[in-house]
Each structure stands twice: as C-alpha cells, then as structure tokens.
mmCIF file of C-alpha atoms and ligand atoms in Angstrom:
data_model
loop_
_atom_site.group_PDB
_atom_site.id
_atom_site.type_symbol
_atom_site.label_atom_id
_atom_site.label_comp_id
_atom_site.label_asym_id
_atom_site.label_seq_id
_atom_site.Cartn_x
_atom_site.Cartn_y
_atom_site.Cartn_z
ATOM 1 C CA MET A 235 -0.042 -0.052 0.011
ATOM 2 C CA LEU A 236 1.341 3.273 -1.000
ATOM 3 C CA TRP A 237 0.583 6.768 0.571
ATOM 4 C CA ARG A 238 1.890 9.975 -1.185
ATOM 5 C CA ALA A 239 2.208 13.250 0.669
ATOM 6 C CA GLY A 240 3.735 15.851 -1.592
ATOM 7 C CA ARG A 241 7.383 14.723 -2.465
ATOM 8 C CA PHE A 242 7.475 11.825 0.223
ATOM 9 C CA GLU A 243 6.274 8.211 -0.457
ATOM 10 C CA PHE A 244 5.660 5.679 2.339
ATOM 11 C CA HIS A 245 4.973 2.158 1.603
ATOM 12 C CA PHE A 246 2.844 -0.091 4.252
ATOM 13 C CA PRO A 247 3.599 -2.467 5.753
ATOM 14 C CA ARG A 248 6.389 -0.414 7.289
ATOM 15 C CA PRO A 249 7.427 0.463 10.895
ATOM 16 C CA THR A 250 4.832 2.625 12.511
ATOM 17 C CA LEU A 251 5.091 6.461 11.715
ATOM 18 C CA VAL A 252 5.298 8.691 14.565
ATOM 19 C CA MET A 253 3.794 12.311 14.008
ATOM 20 C CA GLY A 254 5.044 14.573 16.768
ATOM 21 C CA VAL A 255 2.568 17.615 17.635
ATOM 22 C CA LEU A 256 3.631 21.177 17.141
ATOM 23 C CA ASN A 257 1.047 23.642 18.364
ATOM 24 C CA VAL A 258 1.912 26.996 17.445
ATOM 25 C CA THR A 259 -0.555 28.696 19.554
ATOM 26 C CA PRO A 260 0.471 31.628 21.964
ATOM 27 C CA ASP A 261 -0.590 29.483 25.061
ATOM 28 C CA SER A 262 2.006 26.781 23.736
ATOM 29 C CA PHE A 263 5.198 28.710 22.689
ATOM 30 C CA SER A 264 4.588 32.131 23.942
ATOM 31 C CA ASP A 265 6.990 34.972 23.327
ATOM 32 C CA GLY A 266 6.069 36.142 26.770
ATOM 33 C CA GLY A 267 2.997 38.007 25.335
ATOM 34 C CA GLN A 268 0.517 37.136 22.486
ATOM 35 C CA PHE A 269 2.628 35.913 19.921
ATOM 36 C CA VAL A 270 4.326 32.826 19.311
ATOM 37 C CA SER A 271 8.027 32.449 19.995
ATOM 38 C CA LEU A 272 9.720 31.191 16.455
ATOM 39 C CA PRO A 273 12.990 29.914 18.182
ATOM 40 C CA ALA A 274 10.803 28.132 20.860
ATOM 41 C CA ALA A 275 8.558 26.331 18.139
ATOM 42 C CA LEU A 276 11.677 25.212 15.942
ATOM 43 C CA ALA A 277 13.315 23.828 18.722
ATOM 44 C CA HIS A 278 10.727 21.962 19.946
ATOM 45 C CA ALA A 279 10.196 20.446 16.274
ATOM 46 C CA GLN A 280 13.887 19.628 16.143
ATOM 47 C CA ALA A 281 13.738 17.888 19.351
ATOM 48 C CA MET A 282 10.777 15.758 18.465
ATOM 49 C CA VAL A 283 12.977 14.760 15.111
ATOM 50 C CA ALA A 284 15.743 14.081 17.290
ATOM 51 C CA ALA A 285 13.630 11.879 19.460
ATOM 52 C CA GLY A 286 12.514 9.864 16.403
ATOM 53 C CA ALA A 287 9.404 11.762 14.748
ATOM 54 C CA ASP A 288 8.741 10.629 11.327
ATOM 55 C CA LEU A 289 6.409 13.687 10.536
ATOM 56 C CA ILE A 290 5.814 16.976 12.464
ATOM 57 C CA ASP A 291 1.890 18.206 12.640
ATOM 58 C CA VAL A 292 1.994 22.092 12.768
ATOM 59 C CA GLY A 293 -1.309 23.730 14.155
ATOM 60 C CA GLY A 294 -1.943 27.227 14.731
ATOM 61 C CA GLU A 295 -5.619 27.003 15.957
ATOM 62 C CA SER A 296 -6.566 25.229 19.472
ATOM 63 C CA THR A 297 -9.007 22.404 18.712
ATOM 64 C CA ARG A 298 -9.634 21.660 22.443
ATOM 65 C CA PRO A 299 -13.559 21.490 23.047
ATOM 66 C CA GLY A 300 -14.921 24.847 23.218
ATOM 67 C CA ALA A 301 -11.752 26.760 22.155
ATOM 68 C CA ALA A 302 -12.257 30.044 20.633
ATOM 69 C CA MET A 303 -12.067 30.358 16.633
ATOM 70 C CA VAL A 304 -8.828 32.197 15.150
ATOM 71 C CA SER A 305 -9.055 34.129 11.661
ATOM 72 C CA ALA A 306 -7.201 32.403 8.783
ATOM 73 C CA GLU A 307 -5.027 35.694 8.697
ATOM 74 C CA GLU A 308 -3.930 35.000 12.472
ATOM 75 C CA GLU A 309 -3.470 31.257 11.716
ATOM 76 C CA ILE A 310 -1.303 32.015 8.669
ATOM 77 C CA ARG A 311 0.703 34.514 10.823
ATOM 78 C CA ARG A 312 1.495 31.488 13.323
ATOM 79 C CA VAL A 313 2.226 28.510 11.000
ATOM 80 C CA VAL A 314 3.983 29.883 7.884
ATOM 81 C CA PRO A 315 6.991 31.155 9.615
ATOM 82 C CA VAL A 316 7.402 28.015 11.118
ATOM 83 C CA ILE A 317 6.774 25.881 8.359
ATOM 84 C CA THR A 318 9.141 28.033 6.108
ATOM 85 C CA ALA A 319 12.129 27.509 8.879
ATOM 86 C CA LEU A 320 11.430 23.878 9.391
ATOM 87 C CA VAL A 321 11.546 22.893 5.688
ATOM 88 C CA LYS A 322 14.891 24.336 5.262
ATOM 89 C CA ARG A 323 16.095 22.613 8.681
ATOM 90 C CA CYS A 324 14.655 19.040 8.775
ATOM 91 C CA GLN A 325 13.895 16.393 6.346
ATOM 92 C CA VAL A 326 10.703 14.869 7.727
ATOM 93 C CA PRO A 327 7.397 15.843 6.214
ATOM 94 C CA LEU A 328 5.466 18.540 7.826
ATOM 95 C CA SER A 329 1.637 18.416 8.172
ATOM 96 C CA ILE A 330 -0.588 21.483 8.422
ATOM 97 C CA ASP A 331 -3.524 20.929 11.050
ATOM 98 C CA THR A 332 -6.261 23.304 9.735
ATOM 99 C CA GLN A 333 -10.002 23.387 8.831
ATOM 100 C CA LYS A 334 -9.624 26.247 6.459
ATOM 101 C CA PRO A 335 -8.229 26.008 2.977
ATOM 102 C CA GLU A 336 -6.798 29.361 2.926
ATOM 103 C CA VAL A 337 -4.299 28.398 5.780
ATOM 104 C CA ALA A 338 -3.759 24.740 3.941
ATOM 105 C CA ARG A 339 -2.727 26.620 0.837
ATOM 106 C CA ALA A 340 -0.431 28.978 2.504
ATOM 107 C CA ALA A 341 1.080 26.058 4.342
ATOM 108 C CA LEU A 342 1.354 23.930 1.284
ATOM 109 C CA ALA A 343 3.114 26.798 -0.657
ATOM 110 C CA ALA A 344 5.524 27.414 2.300
ATOM 111 C CA GLY A 345 6.650 23.622 1.867
ATOM 112 C CA ALA A 346 4.004 21.433 4.113
ATOM 113 C CA SER A 347 3.365 18.100 2.424
ATOM 114 C CA LEU A 348 0.009 17.164 4.144
ATOM 115 C CA VAL A 349 -2.958 18.264 5.308
ATOM 116 C CA ASN A 350 -4.373 17.294 8.602
ATOM 117 C CA ASP A 351 -8.184 18.033 8.344
ATOM 118 C CA ILE A 352 -10.139 17.606 11.432
ATOM 119 C CA ALA A 353 -13.119 18.912 9.658
ATOM 120 C CA ALA A 354 -13.411 16.221 6.970
ATOM 121 C CA ASN A 355 -16.780 15.803 8.241
ATOM 122 C CA ARG A 356 -17.645 19.157 5.849
ATOM 123 C CA GLU A 357 -17.822 18.937 2.173
ATOM 124 C CA ASP A 358 -15.290 21.339 1.763
ATOM 125 C CA VAL A 359 -14.452 21.169 -1.934
ATOM 126 C CA ALA A 360 -12.023 24.291 -1.547
ATOM 127 C CA MET A 361 -10.120 22.302 0.754
ATOM 128 C CA TRP A 362 -9.883 19.067 -1.573
ATOM 129 C CA GLU A 363 -9.029 21.189 -4.612
ATOM 130 C CA CYS A 364 -5.837 22.869 -2.686
ATOM 131 C CA VAL A 365 -5.011 19.158 -1.790
ATOM 132 C CA ARG A 366 -5.239 18.168 -5.464
ATOM 133 C CA GLU A 367 -3.426 21.103 -6.693
ATOM 134 C CA PHE A 368 -0.507 20.620 -4.307
ATOM 135 C CA ASN A 369 -0.557 16.761 -4.675
ATOM 136 C CA ALA A 370 -0.416 16.751 -1.105
ATOM 137 C CA GLY A 371 -1.224 14.026 1.450
ATOM 138 C CA TYR A 372 -4.656 14.241 3.293
ATOM 139 C CA VAL A 373 -5.580 13.124 6.762
ATOM 140 C CA ALA A 374 -9.497 12.554 6.510
ATOM 141 C CA MET A 375 -10.675 12.687 10.301
ATOM 142 C CA HIS A 376 -13.990 11.792 11.430
ATOM 143 C CA MET A 377 -15.956 14.109 13.778
ATOM 144 C CA GLN A 378 -19.380 14.548 14.808
ATOM 145 C CA GLY A 379 -20.372 18.272 15.184
ATOM 146 C CA THR A 380 -17.908 21.139 15.428
ATOM 147 C CA PRO A 381 -15.157 21.464 17.989
ATOM 148 C CA GLN A 382 -17.500 24.071 19.673
ATOM 149 C CA THR A 383 -20.116 21.545 19.835
ATOM 150 C CA MET A 384 -19.027 18.361 19.442
ATOM 151 C CA GLN A 385 -19.009 17.294 23.081
ATOM 152 C CA ALA A 386 -22.413 18.626 23.949
ATOM 153 C CA GLN A 387 -24.402 15.243 22.990
ATOM 154 C CA PRO A 388 -22.432 12.807 21.099
ATOM 155 C CA SER A 389 -24.947 10.336 19.688
ATOM 156 C CA TYR A 390 -24.765 7.285 17.214
ATOM 157 C CA THR A 391 -26.687 4.061 16.613
ATOM 158 C CA ASP A 392 -23.498 2.387 15.952
ATOM 159 C CA VAL A 393 -20.211 4.466 16.097
ATOM 160 C CA VAL A 394 -18.127 1.915 14.476
ATOM 161 C CA ALA A 395 -20.413 1.355 11.569
ATOM 162 C CA GLU A 396 -20.910 5.156 11.245
ATOM 163 C CA VAL A 397 -17.185 5.912 11.161
ATOM 164 C CA ASP A 398 -16.734 3.179 8.575
ATOM 165 C CA ALA A 399 -19.314 4.622 6.449
ATOM 166 C CA PHE A 400 -17.922 8.038 6.753
ATOM 167 C CA PHE A 401 -14.489 6.550 5.746
ATOM 168 C CA THR A 402 -16.158 4.997 2.507
ATOM 169 C CA ASP A 403 -17.903 8.208 1.728
ATOM 170 C CA ARG A 404 -15.157 10.432 2.196
ATOM 171 C CA LEU A 405 -12.588 8.277 -0.011
ATOM 172 C CA ALA A 406 -15.420 8.408 -2.846
ATOM 173 C CA ARG A 407 -15.948 12.062 -2.489
ATOM 174 C CA LEU A 408 -12.196 12.767 -2.373
ATOM 175 C CA ARG A 409 -11.612 10.901 -5.422
ATOM 176 C CA ALA A 410 -14.622 12.642 -7.409
ATOM 177 C CA ALA A 411 -12.837 16.118 -6.221
ATOM 178 C CA GLY A 412 -9.376 14.450 -7.787
ATOM 179 C CA VAL A 413 -7.696 13.352 -4.749
ATOM 180 C CA ALA A 414 -6.587 9.993 -5.343
ATOM 181 C CA PRO A 415 -7.119 7.258 -2.518
ATOM 182 C CA GLU A 416 -3.088 7.100 -2.497
ATOM 183 C CA GLN A 417 -2.885 10.564 -1.009
ATOM 184 C CA VAL A 418 -5.418 9.781 1.791
ATOM 185 C CA VAL A 419 -5.087 8.378 5.439
ATOM 186 C CA LEU A 420 -7.927 7.685 7.520
ATOM 187 C CA ASP A 421 -8.620 8.725 11.166
ATOM 188 C CA PRO A 422 -11.493 7.751 13.398
ATOM 189 C CA GLY A 423 -10.978 10.992 15.366
ATOM 190 C CA ILE A 424 -10.850 10.051 18.819
ATOM 191 C CA GLY A 425 -12.477 12.501 21.282
ATOM 192 C CA PHE A 426 -14.231 14.316 18.499
ATOM 193 C CA GLY A 427 -17.790 14.205 19.147
ATOM 194 C CA LYS A 428 -17.471 10.816 21.159
ATOM 195 C CA THR A 429 -18.167 9.747 24.565
ATOM 196 C CA VAL A 430 -15.682 7.520 26.617
ATOM 197 C CA ALA A 431 -17.617 4.426 25.477
ATOM 198 C CA HIS A 432 -17.715 5.434 21.760
ATOM 199 C CA ASN A 433 -13.813 6.166 22.089
ATOM 200 C CA VAL A 434 -13.180 2.862 23.699
ATOM 201 C CA GLN A 435 -15.656 0.821 20.885
ATOM 202 C CA LEU A 436 -13.738 2.593 18.006
ATOM 203 C CA LEU A 437 -10.319 1.410 19.603
ATOM 204 C CA ALA A 438 -11.551 -2.208 20.016
ATOM 205 C CA ALA A 439 -12.451 -1.867 16.219
ATOM 206 C CA LEU A 440 -9.500 -0.486 14.642
ATOM 207 C CA ARG A 441 -8.780 -3.586 12.887
ATOM 208 C CA GLN A 442 -11.823 -3.329 10.755
ATOM 209 C CA PHE A 443 -11.050 -0.083 9.371
ATOM 210 C CA ARG A 444 -8.093 -1.697 7.368
ATOM 211 C CA SER A 445 -10.432 -2.735 4.924
ATOM 212 C CA HIS A 446 -10.464 0.414 3.150
ATOM 213 C CA GLY A 447 -6.927 -0.127 1.908
ATOM 214 C CA ARG A 448 -5.423 3.106 3.434
ATOM 215 C CA PRO A 449 -3.214 3.838 6.175
ATOM 216 C CA LEU A 450 -4.795 4.554 9.434
ATOM 217 C CA LEU A 451 -3.810 7.583 11.819
ATOM 218 C CA LEU A 452 -4.645 7.629 15.370
ATOM 219 C CA GLY A 453 -4.379 10.216 17.938
ATOM 220 C CA VAL A 454 -5.115 9.642 21.737
ATOM 221 C CA SER A 455 -2.236 11.512 23.054
ATOM 222 C CA ARG A 456 -3.174 13.340 26.458
ATOM 223 C CA LYS A 457 -7.290 13.052 25.499
ATOM 224 C CA SER A 458 -9.801 13.200 28.330
ATOM 225 C CA PHE A 459 -11.008 9.832 27.631
ATOM 226 C CA LEU A 460 -7.637 8.645 29.195
ATOM 227 C CA GLY A 461 -8.447 10.738 32.162
ATOM 228 C CA ALA A 462 -12.152 9.367 32.490
ATOM 229 C CA LEU A 463 -10.681 5.754 32.154
ATOM 230 C CA THR A 464 -7.840 6.233 34.781
ATOM 231 C CA GLY A 465 -9.087 9.158 37.049
ATOM 232 C CA VAL A 466 -5.858 11.330 36.052
ATOM 233 C CA ALA A 467 -7.108 15.020 35.572
ATOM 234 C CA ARG A 468 -3.879 16.540 34.364
ATOM 235 C CA PRO A 469 -3.710 15.918 30.549
ATOM 236 C CA GLU A 470 0.225 15.875 30.903
ATOM 237 C CA GLU A 471 0.099 13.053 33.607
ATOM 238 C CA ARG A 472 -1.929 10.706 31.032
ATOM 239 C CA LEU A 473 1.121 9.297 29.115
ATOM 240 C CA PRO A 474 0.931 5.584 30.246
ATOM 241 C CA GLY A 475 -2.938 5.290 29.082
ATOM 242 C CA ALA A 476 -1.853 6.873 25.827
ATOM 243 C CA LEU A 477 1.186 4.318 25.597
ATOM 244 C CA ALA A 478 -0.997 1.350 26.247
ATOM 245 C CA CYS A 479 -3.071 2.410 23.096
ATOM 246 C CA ALA A 480 -0.023 2.721 21.118
ATOM 247 C CA ALA A 481 1.030 -0.634 21.756
ATOM 248 C CA LEU A 482 -2.550 -2.271 20.927
ATOM 249 C CA ALA A 483 -2.495 0.264 17.889
ATOM 250 C CA VAL A 484 0.422 -1.023 16.568
ATOM 251 C CA ARG A 485 -0.788 -4.702 16.956
ATOM 252 C CA ASP A 486 -3.824 -3.594 14.915
ATOM 253 C CA GLY A 487 -1.920 -2.365 12.070
ATOM 254 C CA VAL A 488 -2.448 1.688 12.862
ATOM 255 C CA GLY A 489 0.110 3.199 10.287
ATOM 256 C CA ILE A 490 0.688 6.679 11.886
ATOM 257 C CA LEU A 491 0.281 7.794 15.598
ATOM 258 C CA ARG A 492 -0.115 11.339 16.308
ATOM 259 C CA VAL A 493 1.492 12.093 19.591
ATOM 260 C CA HIS A 494 3.124 14.827 22.151
ATOM 261 C CA ASP A 495 5.525 12.442 23.582
ATOM 262 C CA VAL A 496 7.670 11.271 20.777
ATOM 263 C CA ARG A 497 10.386 9.309 22.543
ATOM 264 C CA GLU A 498 8.305 7.539 24.928
ATOM 265 C CA THR A 499 6.055 6.619 22.037
ATOM 266 C CA VAL A 500 8.856 5.625 19.668
ATOM 267 C CA GLN A 501 10.278 2.995 22.534
ATOM 268 C CA VAL A 502 6.694 1.543 22.717
ATOM 269 C CA VAL A 503 6.108 1.055 19.353
ATOM 270 C CA ARG A 504 9.544 -0.455 18.737
ATOM 271 C CA VAL A 505 8.635 -3.013 21.189
ATOM 272 C CA ALA A 506 5.271 -3.575 19.994
ATOM 273 C CA GLU A 507 6.334 -4.100 16.366
ATOM 274 C CA ALA A 508 8.976 -6.774 17.439
ATOM 275 C CA ILE A 509 6.394 -8.709 19.266
ATOM 276 C CA THR A 510 3.541 -8.265 16.564
ATOM 277 C CA ALA A 511 3.263 -11.060 14.029
HETATM 278 C C1 8Y4 B 205 -5.124 17.613 26.160
HETATM 279 C C2 8Y4 B 205 -4.458 17.646 25.020
HETATM 280 C C3 8Y4 B 205 -6.622 17.212 25.788
HETATM 281 C C4 8Y4 B 205 -4.775 17.707 23.873
HETATM 282 C C5 8Y4 B 205 -6.749 17.168 24.688
HETATM 283 C C6 8Y4 B 205 -6.099 17.473 23.476
HETATM 284 C C7 8Y4 B 205 -6.439 14.740 16.581
HETATM 285 C C8 8Y4 B 205 -5.953 15.703 15.662
HETATM 286 C C9 8Y4 B 205 -6.150 16.362 17.602
HETATM 287 C C10 8Y4 B 205 -6.848 13.431 16.074
HETATM 288 C C11 8Y4 B 205 -6.005 13.997 13.989
HETATM 289 C C12 8Y4 B 205 -5.851 16.902 21.183
HETATM 290 C C13 8Y4 B 205 -5.541 18.117 15.583
HETATM 291 C C14 8Y4 B 205 -6.864 17.127 19.817
HETATM 292 N N1 8Y4 B 205 -6.537 15.218 17.686
HETATM 293 N N2 8Y4 B 205 -5.699 15.416 14.276
HETATM 294 N N3 8Y4 B 205 -5.839 16.947 16.215
HETATM 295 N N4 8Y4 B 205 -6.406 12.932 14.664
HETATM 296 N N5 8Y4 B 205 -5.765 13.888 12.729
HETATM 297 N N6 8Y4 B 205 -6.732 17.427 22.254
HETATM 298 O O1 8Y4 B 205 -6.990 12.601 16.979
HETATM 299 O O2 8Y4 B 205 -4.753 16.844 21.053
HETATM 300 S S1 8Y4 B 205 -6.001 17.823 18.790
#
C-alpha cells in the first residue's frame, strides 16, 4: 500500500510512523506576550525529530472542546514562518493541522506536504482542490459536530459502523474531487464528538478500518477519555494510558500515531512491532 504526501512516499506495511504535535498557539510557545516564539517552536520540532518523529503536525488553532476560533490571517501568521523555517532545517514531512483551505494553501505553498483536516466531516471542496493542486497528503478525520459543539451530546446508533461509512463516503468524494486514494489517510477522530464508550468501541475496532486499504492514523495523546478511564485529571500525566493505546494500535496495524510524547512513544512502538507477528 502506497501513501503519497507531496514529494514523500511511504510504503505500508512499514514501521509505524510517529507524528509529533507542534502547537504554534500563543499558549504553547509564547514569546512572553500574545505571539508565538519562533525559536521556541523550532527547537521543539527539532527535538521531536531527534527523538524519532517521522512527521511533524503544525497547528495554529486550538481544537480543544469549546476553544475560540481564530481568523485565517492569524493562523497563517502563526504557522507559515514555522513551516518555512522547518522545511529548510529538517527532512521529515510537515503536516498542516487546519480546517481552513486558505491556511492549508499558504502552508503547502511554504513547503508542507500534507493536510491534517479535522473538519473532513464538512464537504469542503475548496480544501480538497487545494490538496489536489499540491498533490499533498490528506488526513480525513471523523468528527461529529464542530469543536465548539461536539462534546455536547455525542450520539450514534453504531459508532463503528458510522465511522466506517464515513471513510467509504470520504474516499469516494475525495476521488470525485481529484484527490487519489493514494494521498489519503483515515482517522477515526478519537475524542471528536464521542463519549468515553464511543472512543473505547472505536479503539477496539481499529482492525476493521483496515478494509479501506488506506493507512490509519490515530491520535489519543493526553485526551480526556484517558483521564476518564484512569482518574488522572492532568493531561500531561496521562502518558501511560496513551502508551497502552499505542502498543495495541501497533498490533492492530495502525500506520501513524499522532503524539505529544515522541521519545516514549517510539520506544513502545519498537517493542510492540518486535512482538507483532
Ligand atoms: C489535552 C491535550 C487534551 C490535547 C486534549 C487534547 C487529533 C488531531 C487533534 C486526532 C488528527 C488534542 C489536531 C486534540 N487530535 N488530528 N488533532 N487526529 N488527525 N486534544 O486524533 O490533542 S487535537
């Protein structure tokens, strides 16, 4: 199975890819005020690559439940300088985490290789045209609702069947929009319009999603369902639960793990791969 993301090509099966999260929001890498410190963001990205990250996901908008929206202009101001600097300094593909086609376009023009679209639930042809024009990779993530509303009342008849149908539908729509399946990665969107029980059902059903013939991406790092399952309130203390998910995801054939804690995840992944038949 081939995945193309701009000038990069990955052939699966292959060792699990680890995608490091780089949040370039003022609350993550503040310059002391309301702006992002470029040197601090670059240092963190380079530390993640040194720790074994295979990709870096750059995001300029907080997608936590209920987070405030930022304008496309502000998002571009945050992410483009980071991408421009990172393309020169590191070899790994850069992902732009955005819901906005204008931001995706600016990031791809600056050298990003794929778009991580948490709003793949919306029928945004402008986003898909941009992915097609740049021959970029594309992460199609499932979400019920929007980040502002998604945790209000998540509701499914059968969450696994609905996410599976979403993947089928998105692959068809993307193809119709000129985006080849070879560009696409599928993601069940853990925590995006899901209760703890929904998240657990999806994690237990990961193997089933391989039937689409596309790599799967999974993001569980620090998420609140881990807190609910363990009683750990602080997100930064939820790493052990995330590592349990990482080991199981490797066994289930997940291709890409989106994580904050790259060094620890890479260790778990290497061990889980050695054991996985
Ligand atoms: C503490 C820290 C609590 C972080 C919650 C969070 C995914 C994603 C996110 C994912 C893909 C997050 C941008 C949510 N999660 N993209 N993005 N898949 N493709 N929350 O699972 O980290 S942000």
